[in-house]
mmCIF file of C-alpha atoms in Angstrom:
data_model
loop_
_atom_site.group_PDB
_atom_site.id
_atom_site.type_symbol
_atom_site.label_atom_id
_atom_site.label_comp_id
_atom_site.label_asym_id
_atom_site.label_seq_id
_atom_site.Cartn_x
_atom_site.Cartn_y
_atom_site.Cartn_z
ATOM 1 C CA MET A 1 0.358 71.327 124.004
ATOM 2 C CA SER A 2 0.633 72.719 127.478
ATOM 3 C CA THR A 3 3.991 74.119 128.468
ATOM 4 C CA ASN A 4 3.468 72.355 131.802
ATOM 5 C CA ALA A 5 3.500 68.895 130.187
ATOM 6 C CA ILE A 6 6.227 66.564 131.448
ATOM 7 C CA VAL A 7 7.044 63.211 129.811
ATOM 8 C CA ARG A 8 8.425 60.715 132.316
ATOM 9 C CA LEU A 9 8.054 57.273 133.833
ATOM 10 C CA ILE A 10 5.249 56.712 136.284
ATOM 11 C CA LYS A 11 5.860 56.980 140.021
ATOM 12 C CA PRO A 12 4.834 54.084 142.279
ATOM 13 C CA SER A 13 2.462 56.421 144.153
ATOM 14 C CA GLU A 14 0.395 57.141 140.996
ATOM 15 C CA LEU A 15 -1.493 53.849 140.768
ATOM 16 C CA ASP A 16 -4.859 55.503 141.540
ATOM 17 C CA GLN A 17 -4.420 58.008 138.710
ATOM 18 C CA LEU A 18 -3.356 55.221 136.345
ATOM 19 C CA LEU A 19 -6.451 53.194 137.168
ATOM 20 C CA GLU A 20 -8.597 56.290 136.517
ATOM 21 C CA LEU A 21 -7.023 56.634 133.058
ATOM 22 C CA TYR A 22 -7.614 52.947 132.361
ATOM 23 C CA GLN A 23 -11.323 53.430 133.106
ATOM 24 C CA GLN A 24 -11.388 55.757 130.094
ATOM 25 C CA LEU A 25 -9.569 53.176 127.973
ATOM 26 C CA ASN A 26 -11.983 50.369 128.869
ATOM 27 C CA PRO A 27 -15.086 51.826 130.561
ATOM 28 C CA ASP A 28 -16.704 48.392 130.861
ATOM 29 C CA ASP A 29 -13.789 46.919 132.825
ATOM 30 C CA PRO A 30 -14.580 46.271 136.468
ATOM 31 C CA VAL A 31 -12.912 48.620 138.914
ATOM 32 C CA ILE A 32 -10.087 46.836 140.706
ATOM 33 C CA PRO A 33 -10.609 47.338 144.431
ATOM 34 C CA ALA A 34 -7.707 48.206 146.688
ATOM 35 C CA SER A 35 -6.272 45.035 148.203
ATOM 36 C CA ASP A 36 -3.037 43.351 149.160
ATOM 37 C CA GLU A 37 -3.170 41.493 145.829
ATOM 38 C CA LEU A 38 -3.412 44.752 143.874
ATOM 39 C CA THR A 39 -0.535 46.244 145.864
ATOM 40 C CA LYS A 40 1.638 43.188 145.150
ATOM 41 C CA LEU A 41 0.718 43.181 141.452
ATOM 42 C CA TRP A 42 1.561 46.890 141.158
ATOM 43 C CA ASP A 43 4.832 46.458 143.056
ATOM 44 C CA ASP A 44 5.812 43.583 140.746
ATOM 45 C CA MET A 45 4.969 45.605 137.646
ATOM 46 C CA ILE A 46 6.635 48.852 138.702
ATOM 47 C CA GLN A 47 9.816 46.984 139.714
ATOM 48 C CA ASP A 48 10.007 44.910 136.505
ATOM 49 C CA PRO A 49 13.074 46.214 134.621
ATOM 50 C CA LYS A 50 11.521 45.192 131.297
ATOM 51 C CA MET A 51 8.269 47.105 131.816
ATOM 52 C CA ASP A 52 7.897 50.874 131.619
ATOM 53 C CA PHE A 53 4.799 52.989 132.147
ATOM 54 C CA VAL A 54 5.452 56.165 130.154
ATOM 55 C CA VAL A 55 3.251 59.077 131.194
ATOM 56 C CA VAL A 56 2.597 62.699 130.442
ATOM 57 C CA GLU A 57 1.920 64.780 133.507
ATOM 58 C CA ASP A 58 0.031 68.041 133.088
ATOM 59 C CA GLY A 59 -0.819 70.266 136.023
ATOM 60 C CA GLY A 60 0.266 67.646 138.522
ATOM 61 C CA ARG A 61 -2.035 64.943 137.104
ATOM 62 C CA LEU A 62 -1.494 62.080 134.665
ATOM 63 C CA ALA A 63 -2.837 63.077 131.262
ATOM 64 C CA ALA A 64 -1.638 60.161 129.082
ATOM 65 C CA VAL A 65 0.034 56.780 129.419
ATOM 66 C CA CYS A 66 1.327 53.809 127.485
ATOM 67 C CA VAL A 67 3.119 50.673 128.601
ATOM 68 C CA LEU A 68 6.266 49.338 126.928
ATOM 69 C CA VAL A 69 7.306 45.766 127.617
ATOM 70 C CA ARG A 70 10.619 44.480 126.314
ATOM 71 C CA VAL A 71 10.729 40.757 125.557
ATOM 72 C CA ASN A 72 13.928 38.717 125.424
ATOM 73 C CA ASN A 73 14.390 36.904 122.131
ATOM 74 C CA LEU A 74 16.568 34.228 120.510
ATOM 75 C CA THR A 75 16.082 35.415 116.923
ATOM 76 C CA ARG A 76 17.390 38.596 115.276
ATOM 77 C CA GLY A 77 20.779 38.086 116.856
ATOM 78 C CA GLY A 78 19.291 37.866 120.333
ATOM 79 C CA ARG A 79 17.849 41.378 120.143
ATOM 80 C CA PRO A 80 14.671 41.933 122.176
ATOM 81 C CA TYR A 81 11.413 43.219 120.791
ATOM 82 C CA GLY A 82 8.942 45.598 122.350
ATOM 83 C CA VAL A 83 5.194 45.579 122.830
ATOM 84 C CA ILE A 84 3.236 48.752 123.516
ATOM 85 C CA GLU A 85 -0.147 48.395 125.168
ATOM 86 C CA ASN A 86 -2.793 50.389 127.002
ATOM 87 C CA VAL A 87 -2.336 53.702 125.199
ATOM 88 C CA VAL A 88 -4.788 56.252 126.569
ATOM 89 C CA THR A 89 -5.073 59.994 126.971
ATOM 90 C CA HIS A 90 -7.470 61.476 129.526
ATOM 91 C CA GLU A 91 -10.535 62.855 127.752
ATOM 92 C CA ASP A 92 -9.811 66.355 129.101
ATOM 93 C CA HIS A 93 -6.364 66.330 127.469
ATOM 94 C CA ARG A 94 -7.009 64.821 124.039
ATOM 95 C CA ARG A 95 -5.781 66.491 120.855
ATOM 96 C CA LYS A 96 -2.861 68.148 122.648
ATOM 97 C CA GLY A 97 -0.162 65.775 121.376
ATOM 98 C CA TYR A 98 0.190 63.858 124.640
ATOM 99 C CA GLY A 99 -0.468 60.461 123.072
ATOM 100 C CA GLY A 100 2.330 61.084 120.594
ATOM 101 C CA LEU A 101 4.649 62.133 123.405
ATOM 102 C CA VAL A 102 4.200 58.871 125.336
ATOM 103 C CA LEU A 103 4.618 56.803 122.167
ATOM 104 C CA GLN A 104 7.778 58.638 121.124
ATOM 105 C CA LYS A 105 9.285 58.198 124.601
ATOM 106 C CA ALA A 106 8.397 54.486 124.556
ATOM 107 C CA LEU A 107 10.049 54.097 121.142
ATOM 108 C CA GLU A 108 13.131 55.917 122.445
ATOM 109 C CA LEU A 109 13.322 53.485 125.379
ATOM 110 C CA ALA A 110 12.947 50.555 122.975
ATOM 111 C CA ARG A 111 15.820 51.881 120.835
ATOM 112 C CA GLU A 112 17.990 52.273 123.924
ATOM 113 C CA ALA A 113 17.230 48.603 124.761
ATOM 114 C CA ASP A 114 18.253 47.623 121.183
ATOM 115 C CA CYS A 115 14.792 46.283 120.324
ATOM 116 C CA TYR A 116 14.626 45.284 116.680
ATOM 117 C CA LYS A 117 10.895 46.062 116.474
ATOM 118 C CA VAL A 118 8.036 47.381 118.550
ATOM 119 C CA MET A 119 4.521 46.058 118.105
ATOM 120 C CA LEU A 120 1.268 47.810 118.926
ATOM 121 C CA MET A 121 -2.295 46.668 118.346
ATOM 122 C CA THR A 122 -5.447 48.727 118.462
ATOM 123 C CA SER A 123 -9.055 47.656 118.372
ATOM 124 C CA SER A 124 -10.003 51.016 116.881
ATOM 125 C CA LYS A 125 -11.212 51.139 113.287
ATOM 126 C CA GLU A 126 -11.309 54.946 113.305
ATOM 127 C CA GLU A 127 -9.198 56.368 110.481
ATOM 128 C CA ALA A 128 -8.002 59.220 112.696
ATOM 129 C CA THR A 129 -6.711 56.754 115.284
ATOM 130 C CA LEU A 130 -4.976 54.622 112.650
ATOM 131 C CA ARG A 131 -3.404 57.744 111.136
ATOM 132 C CA PHE A 132 -2.241 58.779 114.618
ATOM 133 C CA TYR A 133 -0.323 55.523 115.020
ATOM 134 C CA GLU A 134 1.132 55.789 111.518
ATOM 135 C CA GLN A 135 2.237 59.378 112.198
ATOM 136 C CA ASN A 136 4.040 58.077 115.267
ATOM 137 C CA GLY A 137 6.119 55.520 113.374
ATOM 138 C CA PHE A 138 3.921 52.427 113.212
ATOM 139 C CA GLU A 139 3.125 50.664 109.938
ATOM 140 C CA LYS A 140 -0.164 48.912 109.358
ATOM 141 C CA GLY A 141 -0.520 45.955 107.056
ATOM 142 C CA THR A 142 3.012 44.581 107.466
ATOM 143 C CA LYS A 143 1.996 41.726 109.799
ATOM 144 C CA THR A 144 -1.249 40.033 110.730
ATOM 145 C CA ALA A 145 -2.251 39.899 114.369
ATOM 146 C CA PHE A 146 -4.252 37.106 115.961
ATOM 147 C CA ILE A 147 -5.606 37.203 119.488
ATOM 148 C CA ALA A 148 -6.759 34.354 121.725
ATOM 149 C CA TYR A 149 -8.682 35.847 124.634
ATOM 150 C CA MET A 150 -8.346 33.894 127.845
ATOM 151 C CA TRP A 151 -11.618 34.677 129.567
#
């Protein structure tokens, strides 16, 4: 791990770097062009108090990111739960521990918000990826996930 690595929340001005990272997560996704709609969407997301973009910065650039969303809940004594999505490390920075750093920070934020659980799904079937999530505190096989895609 680089000694220059900083774990923090994303800055509003880093949308372009975030979108570059997301191209590595889903290379087939269409590039979102700059527009007033994109600016509004980003402003809404970055100002949402229940949504955090946790990043690792290395050498002045974003090297890894994940998103934590906290969801209000009326079970478990009214404690919220968390969902982590869009976990990606830039290909030039993989195997340096940055993915683990963003996940651990997201879990810390979830604990601070008194979340009773945090969920994460991956489409990867790679054993190394599954082990990575297990090493970072996630258990596989305890629940079954179902997805209804809306496209």
